[in-house]
CSV table of C-alpha atoms and ligand atoms in Angstrom, one decimal:
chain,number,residue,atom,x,y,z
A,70,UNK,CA,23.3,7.2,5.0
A,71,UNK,CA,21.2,9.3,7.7
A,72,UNK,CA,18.1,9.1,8.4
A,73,UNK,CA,15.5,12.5,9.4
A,74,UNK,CA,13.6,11.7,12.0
A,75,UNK,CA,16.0,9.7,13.8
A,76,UNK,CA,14.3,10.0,17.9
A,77,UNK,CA,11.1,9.0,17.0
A,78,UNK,CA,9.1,5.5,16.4
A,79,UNK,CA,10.0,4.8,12.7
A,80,UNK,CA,13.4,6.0,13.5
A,81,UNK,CA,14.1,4.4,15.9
A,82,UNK,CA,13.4,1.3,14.1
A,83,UNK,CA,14.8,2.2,10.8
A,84,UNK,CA,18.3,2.2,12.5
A,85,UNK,CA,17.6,-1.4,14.3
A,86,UNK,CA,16.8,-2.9,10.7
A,87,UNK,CA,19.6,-1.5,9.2
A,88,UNK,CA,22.0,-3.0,11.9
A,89,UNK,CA,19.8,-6.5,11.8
A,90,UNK,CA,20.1,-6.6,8.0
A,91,UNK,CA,23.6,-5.8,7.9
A,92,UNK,CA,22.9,-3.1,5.7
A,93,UNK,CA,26.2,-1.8,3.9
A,94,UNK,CA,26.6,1.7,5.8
A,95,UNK,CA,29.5,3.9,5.6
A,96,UNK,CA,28.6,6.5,7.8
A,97,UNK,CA,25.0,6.7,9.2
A,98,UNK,CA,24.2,10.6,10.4
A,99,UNK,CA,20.7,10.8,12.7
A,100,UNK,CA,18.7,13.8,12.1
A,101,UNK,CA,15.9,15.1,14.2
A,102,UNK,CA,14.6,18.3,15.4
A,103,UNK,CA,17.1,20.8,17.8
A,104,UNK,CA,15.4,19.3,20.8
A,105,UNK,CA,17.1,16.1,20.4
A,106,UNK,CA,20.7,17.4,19.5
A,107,UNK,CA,23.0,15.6,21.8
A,108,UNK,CA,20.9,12.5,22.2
A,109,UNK,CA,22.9,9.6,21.4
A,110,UNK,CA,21.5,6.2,19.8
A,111,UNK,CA,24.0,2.5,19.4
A,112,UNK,CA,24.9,1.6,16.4
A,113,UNK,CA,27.2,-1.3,15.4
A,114,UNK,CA,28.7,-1.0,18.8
A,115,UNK,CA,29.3,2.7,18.6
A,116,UNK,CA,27.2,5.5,19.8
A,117,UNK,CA,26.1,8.3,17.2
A,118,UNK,CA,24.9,11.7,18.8
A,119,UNK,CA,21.5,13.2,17.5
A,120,UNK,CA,22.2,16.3,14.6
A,121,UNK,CA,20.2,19.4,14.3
A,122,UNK,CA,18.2,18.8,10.4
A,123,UNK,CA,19.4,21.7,8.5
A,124,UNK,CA,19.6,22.0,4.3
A,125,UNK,CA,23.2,21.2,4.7
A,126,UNK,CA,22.7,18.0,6.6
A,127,UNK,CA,22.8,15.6,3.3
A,128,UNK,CA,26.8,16.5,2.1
A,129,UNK,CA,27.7,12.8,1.1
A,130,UNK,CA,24.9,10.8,1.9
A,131,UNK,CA,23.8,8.7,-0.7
A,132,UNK,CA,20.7,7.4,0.8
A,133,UNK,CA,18.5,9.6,3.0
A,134,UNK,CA,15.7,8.1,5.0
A,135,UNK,CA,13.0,10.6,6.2
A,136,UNK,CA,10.4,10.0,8.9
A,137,UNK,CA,10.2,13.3,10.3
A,138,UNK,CA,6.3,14.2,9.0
A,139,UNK,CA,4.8,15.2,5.7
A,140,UNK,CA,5.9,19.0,6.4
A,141,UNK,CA,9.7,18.6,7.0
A,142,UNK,CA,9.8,16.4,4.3
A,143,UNK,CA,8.4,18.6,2.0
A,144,UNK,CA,10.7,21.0,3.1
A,145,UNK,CA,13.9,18.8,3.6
A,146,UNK,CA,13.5,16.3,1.1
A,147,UNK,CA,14.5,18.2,-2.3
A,148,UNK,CA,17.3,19.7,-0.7
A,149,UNK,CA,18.6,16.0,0.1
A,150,UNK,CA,18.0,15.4,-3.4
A,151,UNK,CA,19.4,17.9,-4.5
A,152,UNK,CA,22.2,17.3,-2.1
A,153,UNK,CA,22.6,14.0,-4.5
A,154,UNK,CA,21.1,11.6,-2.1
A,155,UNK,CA,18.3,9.3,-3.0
A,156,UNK,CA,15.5,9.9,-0.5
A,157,UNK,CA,13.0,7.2,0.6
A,158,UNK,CA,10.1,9.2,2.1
A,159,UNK,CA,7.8,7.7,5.2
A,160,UNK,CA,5.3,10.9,5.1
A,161,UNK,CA,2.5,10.8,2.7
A,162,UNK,CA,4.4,14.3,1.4
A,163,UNK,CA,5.2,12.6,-2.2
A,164,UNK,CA,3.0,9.4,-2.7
A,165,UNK,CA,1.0,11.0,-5.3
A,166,UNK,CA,3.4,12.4,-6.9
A,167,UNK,CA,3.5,11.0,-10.8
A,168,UNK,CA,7.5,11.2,-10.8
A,169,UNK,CA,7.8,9.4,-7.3
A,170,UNK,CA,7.4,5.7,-6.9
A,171,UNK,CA,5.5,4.1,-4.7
A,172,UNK,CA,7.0,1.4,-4.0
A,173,UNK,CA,6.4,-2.5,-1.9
A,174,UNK,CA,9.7,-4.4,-2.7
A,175,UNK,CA,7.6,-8.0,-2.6
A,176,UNK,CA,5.3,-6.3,-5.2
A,177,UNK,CA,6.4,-3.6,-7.5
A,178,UNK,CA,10.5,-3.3,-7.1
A,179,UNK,CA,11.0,-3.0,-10.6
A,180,UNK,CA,9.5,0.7,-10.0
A,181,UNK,CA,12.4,2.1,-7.7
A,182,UNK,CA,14.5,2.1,-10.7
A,183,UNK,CA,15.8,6.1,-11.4
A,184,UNK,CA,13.5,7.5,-9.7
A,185,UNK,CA,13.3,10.7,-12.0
A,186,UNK,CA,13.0,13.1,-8.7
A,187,UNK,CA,15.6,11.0,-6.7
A,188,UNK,CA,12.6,10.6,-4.3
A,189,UNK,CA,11.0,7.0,-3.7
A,190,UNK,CA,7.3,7.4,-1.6
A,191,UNK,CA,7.3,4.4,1.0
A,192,UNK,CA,3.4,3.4,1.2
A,193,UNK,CA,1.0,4.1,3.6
A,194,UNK,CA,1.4,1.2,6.6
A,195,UNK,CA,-2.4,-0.6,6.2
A,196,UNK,CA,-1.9,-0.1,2.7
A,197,UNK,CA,1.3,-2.1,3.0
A,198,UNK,CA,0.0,-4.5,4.9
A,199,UNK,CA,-3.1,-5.2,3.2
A,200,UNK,CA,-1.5,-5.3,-0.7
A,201,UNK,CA,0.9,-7.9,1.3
A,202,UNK,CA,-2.0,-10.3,1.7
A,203,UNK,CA,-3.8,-9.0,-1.8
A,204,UNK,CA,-0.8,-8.9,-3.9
A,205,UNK,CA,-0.5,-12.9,-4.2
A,206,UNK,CA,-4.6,-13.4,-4.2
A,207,UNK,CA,-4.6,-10.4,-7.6
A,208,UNK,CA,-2.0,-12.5,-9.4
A,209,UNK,CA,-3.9,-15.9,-8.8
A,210,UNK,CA,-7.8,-14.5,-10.0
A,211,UNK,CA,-7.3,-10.6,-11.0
A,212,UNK,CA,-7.9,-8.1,-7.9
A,213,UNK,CA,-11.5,-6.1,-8.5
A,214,UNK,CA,-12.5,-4.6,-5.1
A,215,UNK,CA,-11.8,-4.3,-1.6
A,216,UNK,CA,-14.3,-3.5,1.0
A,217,UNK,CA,-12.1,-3.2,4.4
A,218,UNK,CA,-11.9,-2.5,8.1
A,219,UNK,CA,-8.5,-1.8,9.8
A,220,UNK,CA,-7.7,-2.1,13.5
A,221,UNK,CA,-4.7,0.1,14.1
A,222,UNK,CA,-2.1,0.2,16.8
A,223,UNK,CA,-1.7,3.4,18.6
A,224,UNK,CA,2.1,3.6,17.5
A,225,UNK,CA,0.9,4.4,14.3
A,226,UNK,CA,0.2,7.8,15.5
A,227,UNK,CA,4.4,7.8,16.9
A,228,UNK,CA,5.8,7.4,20.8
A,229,UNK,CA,2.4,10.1,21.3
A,230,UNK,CA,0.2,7.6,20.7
A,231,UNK,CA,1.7,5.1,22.7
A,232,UNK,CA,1.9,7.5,26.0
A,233,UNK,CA,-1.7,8.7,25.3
A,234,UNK,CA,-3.2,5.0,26.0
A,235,UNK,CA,-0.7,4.4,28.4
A,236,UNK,CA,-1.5,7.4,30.7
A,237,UNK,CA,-5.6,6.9,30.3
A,238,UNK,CA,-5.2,3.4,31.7
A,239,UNK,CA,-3.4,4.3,34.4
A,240,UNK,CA,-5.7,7.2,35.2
A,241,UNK,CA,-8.8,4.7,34.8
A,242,UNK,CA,-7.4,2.2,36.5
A,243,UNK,CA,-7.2,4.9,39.4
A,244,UNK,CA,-10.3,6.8,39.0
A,245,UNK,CA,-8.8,10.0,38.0
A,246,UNK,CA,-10.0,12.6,35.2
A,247,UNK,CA,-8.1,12.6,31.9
A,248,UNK,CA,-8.6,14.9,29.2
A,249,UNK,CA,-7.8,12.8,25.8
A,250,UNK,CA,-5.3,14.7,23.8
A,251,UNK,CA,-3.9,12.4,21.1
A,252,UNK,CA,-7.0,11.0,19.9
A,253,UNK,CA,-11.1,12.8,19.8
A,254,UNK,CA,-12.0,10.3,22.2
A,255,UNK,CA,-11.2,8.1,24.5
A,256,UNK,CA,-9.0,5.4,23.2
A,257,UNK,CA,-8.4,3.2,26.1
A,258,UNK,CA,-11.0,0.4,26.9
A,259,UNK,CA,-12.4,1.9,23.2
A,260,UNK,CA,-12.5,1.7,19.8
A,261,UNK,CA,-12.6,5.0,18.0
A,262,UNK,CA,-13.5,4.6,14.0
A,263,UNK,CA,-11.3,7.8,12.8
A,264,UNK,CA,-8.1,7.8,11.8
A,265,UNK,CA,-6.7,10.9,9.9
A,266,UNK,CA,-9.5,13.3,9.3
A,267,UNK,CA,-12.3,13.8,7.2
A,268,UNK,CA,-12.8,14.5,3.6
A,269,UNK,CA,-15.9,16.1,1.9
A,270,UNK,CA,-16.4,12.6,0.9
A,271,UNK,CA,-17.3,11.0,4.8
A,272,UNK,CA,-14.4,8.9,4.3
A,273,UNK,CA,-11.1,9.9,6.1
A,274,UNK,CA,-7.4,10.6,4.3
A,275,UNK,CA,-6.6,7.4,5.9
A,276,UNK,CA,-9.2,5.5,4.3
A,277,UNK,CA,-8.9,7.0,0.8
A,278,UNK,CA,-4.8,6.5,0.7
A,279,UNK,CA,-6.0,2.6,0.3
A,280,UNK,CA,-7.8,3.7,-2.8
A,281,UNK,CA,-5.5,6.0,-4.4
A,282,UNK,CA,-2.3,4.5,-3.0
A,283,UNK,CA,-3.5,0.3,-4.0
A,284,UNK,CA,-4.1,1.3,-7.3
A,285,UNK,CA,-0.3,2.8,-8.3
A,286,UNK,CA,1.3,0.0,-6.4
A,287,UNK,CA,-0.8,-2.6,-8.0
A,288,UNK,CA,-1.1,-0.5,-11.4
A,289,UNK,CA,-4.5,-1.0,-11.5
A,290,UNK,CA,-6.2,2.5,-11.8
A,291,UNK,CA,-10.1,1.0,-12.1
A,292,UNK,CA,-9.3,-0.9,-8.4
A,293,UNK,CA,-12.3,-0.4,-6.3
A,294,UNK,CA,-12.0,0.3,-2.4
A,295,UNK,CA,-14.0,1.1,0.6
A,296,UNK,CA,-12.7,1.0,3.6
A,297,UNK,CA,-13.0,2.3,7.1
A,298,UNK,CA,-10.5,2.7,9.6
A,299,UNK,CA,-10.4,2.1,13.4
A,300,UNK,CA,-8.0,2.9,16.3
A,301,UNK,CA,-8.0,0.1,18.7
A,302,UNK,CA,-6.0,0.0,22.2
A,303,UNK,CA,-2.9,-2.0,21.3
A,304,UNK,CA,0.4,-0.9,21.0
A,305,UNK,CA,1.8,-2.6,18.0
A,306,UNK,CA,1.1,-4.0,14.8
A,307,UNK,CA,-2.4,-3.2,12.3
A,308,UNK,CA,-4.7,-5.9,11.8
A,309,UNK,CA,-7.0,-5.1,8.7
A,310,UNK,CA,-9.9,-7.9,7.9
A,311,UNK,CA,-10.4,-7.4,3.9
A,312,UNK,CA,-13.6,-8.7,1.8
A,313,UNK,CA,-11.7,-8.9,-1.7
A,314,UNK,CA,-13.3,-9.4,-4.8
A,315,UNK,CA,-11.9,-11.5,-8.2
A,316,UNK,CA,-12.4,-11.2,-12.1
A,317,UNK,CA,-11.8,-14.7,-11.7
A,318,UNK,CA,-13.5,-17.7,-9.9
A,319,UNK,CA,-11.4,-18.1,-6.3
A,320,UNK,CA,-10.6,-21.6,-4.4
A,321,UNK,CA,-9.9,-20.6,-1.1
A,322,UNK,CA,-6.9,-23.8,-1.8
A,323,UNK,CA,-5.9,-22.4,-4.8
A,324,UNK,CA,-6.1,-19.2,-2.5
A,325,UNK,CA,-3.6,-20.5,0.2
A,326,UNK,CA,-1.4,-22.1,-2.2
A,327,UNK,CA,-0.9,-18.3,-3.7
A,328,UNK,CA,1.1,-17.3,-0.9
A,329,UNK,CA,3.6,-20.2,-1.1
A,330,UNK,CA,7.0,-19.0,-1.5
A,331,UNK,CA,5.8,-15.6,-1.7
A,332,UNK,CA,8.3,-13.5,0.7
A,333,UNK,CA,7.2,-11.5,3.3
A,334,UNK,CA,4.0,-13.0,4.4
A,335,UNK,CA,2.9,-16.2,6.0
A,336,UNK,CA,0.0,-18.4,6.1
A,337,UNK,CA,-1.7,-18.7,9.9
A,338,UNK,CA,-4.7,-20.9,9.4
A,339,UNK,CA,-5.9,-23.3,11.4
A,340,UNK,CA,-9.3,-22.0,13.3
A,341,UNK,CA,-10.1,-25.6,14.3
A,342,UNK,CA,-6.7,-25.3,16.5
A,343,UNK,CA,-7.6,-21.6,17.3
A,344,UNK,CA,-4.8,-20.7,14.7
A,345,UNK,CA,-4.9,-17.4,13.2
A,346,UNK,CA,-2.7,-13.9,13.4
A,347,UNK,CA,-2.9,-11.6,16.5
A,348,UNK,CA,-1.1,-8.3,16.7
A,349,UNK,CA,1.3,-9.4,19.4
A,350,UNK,CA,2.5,-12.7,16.9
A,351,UNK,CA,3.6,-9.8,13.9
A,352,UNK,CA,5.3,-7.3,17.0
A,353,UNK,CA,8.8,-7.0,16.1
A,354,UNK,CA,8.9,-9.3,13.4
A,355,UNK,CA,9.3,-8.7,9.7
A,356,UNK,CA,6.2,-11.0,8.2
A,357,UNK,CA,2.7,-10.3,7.4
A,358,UNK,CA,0.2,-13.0,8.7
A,359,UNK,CA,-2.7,-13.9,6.9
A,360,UNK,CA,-5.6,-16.3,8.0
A,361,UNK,CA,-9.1,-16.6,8.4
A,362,UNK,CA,-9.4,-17.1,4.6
A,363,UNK,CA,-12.6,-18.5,3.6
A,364,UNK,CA,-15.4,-18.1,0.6
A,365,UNK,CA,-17.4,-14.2,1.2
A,366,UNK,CA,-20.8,-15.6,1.7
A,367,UNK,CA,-22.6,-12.3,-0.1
A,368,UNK,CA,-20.1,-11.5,-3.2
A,369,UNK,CA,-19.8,-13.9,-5.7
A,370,UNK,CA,-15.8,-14.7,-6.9
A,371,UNK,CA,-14.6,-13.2,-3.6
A,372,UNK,CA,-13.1,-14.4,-0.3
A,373,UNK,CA,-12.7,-13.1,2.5
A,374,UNK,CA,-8.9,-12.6,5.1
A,375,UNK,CA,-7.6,-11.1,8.3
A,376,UNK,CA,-4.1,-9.7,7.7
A,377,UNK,CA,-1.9,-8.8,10.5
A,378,UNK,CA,1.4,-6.7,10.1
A,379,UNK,CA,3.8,-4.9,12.2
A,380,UNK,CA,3.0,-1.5,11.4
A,381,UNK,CA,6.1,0.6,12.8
A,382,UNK,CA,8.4,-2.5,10.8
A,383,UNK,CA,6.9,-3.7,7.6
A,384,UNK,CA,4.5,-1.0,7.3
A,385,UNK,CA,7.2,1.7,7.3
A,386,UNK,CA,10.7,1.3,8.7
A,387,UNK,CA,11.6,-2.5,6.9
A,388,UNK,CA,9.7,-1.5,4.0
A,389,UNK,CA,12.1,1.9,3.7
A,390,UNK,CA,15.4,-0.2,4.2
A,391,UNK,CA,14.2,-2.6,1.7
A,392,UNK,CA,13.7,0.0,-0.7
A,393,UNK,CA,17.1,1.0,0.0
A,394,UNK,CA,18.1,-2.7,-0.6
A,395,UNK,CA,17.1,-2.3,-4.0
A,396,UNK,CA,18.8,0.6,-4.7
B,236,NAP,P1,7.2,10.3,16.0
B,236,NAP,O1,7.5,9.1,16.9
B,236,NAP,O2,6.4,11.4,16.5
B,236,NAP,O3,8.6,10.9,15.5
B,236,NAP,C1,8.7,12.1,14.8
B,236,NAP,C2,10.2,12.3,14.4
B,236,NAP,O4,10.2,13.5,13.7
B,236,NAP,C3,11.1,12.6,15.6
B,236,NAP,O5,12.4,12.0,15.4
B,236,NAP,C4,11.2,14.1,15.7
B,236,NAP,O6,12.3,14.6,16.3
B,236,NAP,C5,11.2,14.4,14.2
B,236,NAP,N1,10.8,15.8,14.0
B,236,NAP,C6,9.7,16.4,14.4
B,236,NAP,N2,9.8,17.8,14.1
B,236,NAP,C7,11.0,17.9,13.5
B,236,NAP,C8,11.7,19.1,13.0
B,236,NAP,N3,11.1,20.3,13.0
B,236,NAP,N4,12.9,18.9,12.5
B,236,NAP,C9,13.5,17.7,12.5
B,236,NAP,N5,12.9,16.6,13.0
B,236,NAP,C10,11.7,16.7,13.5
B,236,NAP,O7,6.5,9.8,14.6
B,236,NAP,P2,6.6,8.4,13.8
B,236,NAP,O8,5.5,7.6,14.2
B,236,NAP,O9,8.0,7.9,13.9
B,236,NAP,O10,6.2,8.9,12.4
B,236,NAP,C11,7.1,9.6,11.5
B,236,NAP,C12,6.6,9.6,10.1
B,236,NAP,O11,6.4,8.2,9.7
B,236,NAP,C13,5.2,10.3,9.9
B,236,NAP,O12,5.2,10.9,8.6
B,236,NAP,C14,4.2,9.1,10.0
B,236,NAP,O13,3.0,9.4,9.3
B,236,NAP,C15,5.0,8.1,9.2
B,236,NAP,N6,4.6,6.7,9.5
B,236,NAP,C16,4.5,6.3,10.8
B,236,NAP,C17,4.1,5.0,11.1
B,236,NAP,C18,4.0,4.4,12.5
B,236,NAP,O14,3.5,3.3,12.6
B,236,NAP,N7,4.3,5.2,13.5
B,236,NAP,C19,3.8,4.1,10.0
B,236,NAP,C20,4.0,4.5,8.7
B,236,NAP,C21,4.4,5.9,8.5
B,236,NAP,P3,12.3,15.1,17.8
B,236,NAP,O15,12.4,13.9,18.7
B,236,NAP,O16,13.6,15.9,17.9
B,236,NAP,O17,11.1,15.9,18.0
């Protein structure tokens, strides 16, 4: 197994669920870019030095897990393939592609089978996130539209990100200048409401991946979306509040009664004891939390939810290694 992008957020965190999941690895090879050769990571007790990515790098692997950017894995990836690896792809490189699933173990596994390029397209992580809250609602009253608004972690831009609010606070908090690098403006003590850029539409890439993306997961190519998407100042995990609408009448019981037994995603909802999901409950840990679900007031047949997720876990580096599960 090895996985591209090895030094970096996703990485980093792909190689933690592997050794938390006891995932059957012969021999794992890390790959990142020459800058990090040398750099060694644990592993099961042993420590694996950092590998320069090259064409050559996939000799043997069977499974190949990329989170290295759109650009090297449109580069790297078919040579891994070709190598005779199976790759699970992070980037957003493949998603569209009609010969590469897309693929949310709780939702669509059954799609990872022979995947004809030998590339699988992990989702985009508030798409993840949010089908983990929709997914059970769709199969209880028939999923028509979404109307969203996502408030993302700076780690979902990668360790940049994270040192970019880090370094304003501390320069704020001292009353010196900063010139924001990372972001168009300043994230910390802000909200900025871009993430990815524009399209000729006014939307951003980010927004319309929920669109494009929600309907080949869910197989429902007439699925509806409109969302916008925020940058907030936390570190970890997305929280995406989602106005969904039904073909079918909606119970908000018969609503929290969908996500019983469902894997993957828990019910937090309790407002009367101040109970619902906060980015730092989902940090680190593998489930989705949903709460906050109650009747939309405006839309008839639709309710209303706040999903929170670990962005960096479920919404890239678990989801990957569960794909590789099912493989
Ligand atoms: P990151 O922290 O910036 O890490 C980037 C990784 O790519 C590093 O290991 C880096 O290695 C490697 N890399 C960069 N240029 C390379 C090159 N020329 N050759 C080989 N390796 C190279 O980014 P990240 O947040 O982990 O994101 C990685 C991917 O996952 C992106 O496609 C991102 O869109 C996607 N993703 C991220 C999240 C998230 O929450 N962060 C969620 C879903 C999807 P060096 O250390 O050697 O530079």
């Amino acid at each position: 197994m090895a996985i591209v992008g090895a030094t970096g957020a996703v990485g980093e965190e792909m190689r933690l669920c592997l050794e938390q999941r006891n995932f059957p690895v012969g021999k794992l090879t890390l790959l990142a870019s020459a800058r990090s050769v040398g750099k060694r990571f644990p592993f099961r007790g042993e420590e694996i030095a950092v590998e320069e990515l090259t064409h050559d790098s996939f000799a043997g692997v069977d499974i190949a897990l990329f989170s290295a950017g759109g650009s090297i894995s449109l580069e790297f990836g078919p040579s891994a393939a070709a190598a005779g690896a199976v790759v699970i792809d992070n980037s957003s490189a493949f998603r569209m592609d009609a010969d590469v699933p897309l693929v949310v173990p709780e939702i669509n596994p059954q799609a990872a089978k022979n995947p004809p390029r030998g590339i699988i397209a992990n989702p985009n992580c508030t798409t993840i996130i949010s089908l983990m809250a929709l997914a059970p609602l769709h199969a209880a009253f028939g999923l028509e539209a979404i109307i969203a608004s996502s408030y993302q972690a700076v780690s979902g831009s990668g360790a940049q990100g994270i040192r970019e609010l880090e370094e304003q606070v501390k320069a704020i908090t001292a009353g010196l200048p900063f010139t924001p690098k990372v972001y168009p403006r300043q994230i910390a003590f802000n909200v900025i409401p871009q993430v990815d850029v524009f399209t000729d539409n006014g939307y951003t890439k980010e927004e319309m991946k929920m669109l494009y993306e929600g309907r080949k997961i869910l197989g429902l190519p007439g699925l509806k979306v409109s969302c916008t998407c925020v940058r907030v100042p936390v570190y970890r995990s997305h929280s995406i509040a989602i106005t969904a609408q039904f073909s079918r009448p909606v119970d908000v019981a018969a609503a929290r009664a969908a996500y019983a037994d469902q894997p993957g995603i828990q019910v937090v909802d309790d407002p009367a004891e101040r109970l619902f999901p906060v980015p730092l409950d989902t940090t680190g840990k593998d489930a989705c939390l949903v709460g906050r679900i109650r009747r939309n007031l405006v839309l008839d047949n639709a309710l209303d939810l706040w999903v929170v997720g670990d962005q960096v876990r479920k919404g890239a580096a678990l989801n990957a290694v569960q794909i590789a599960e099912l493989l």
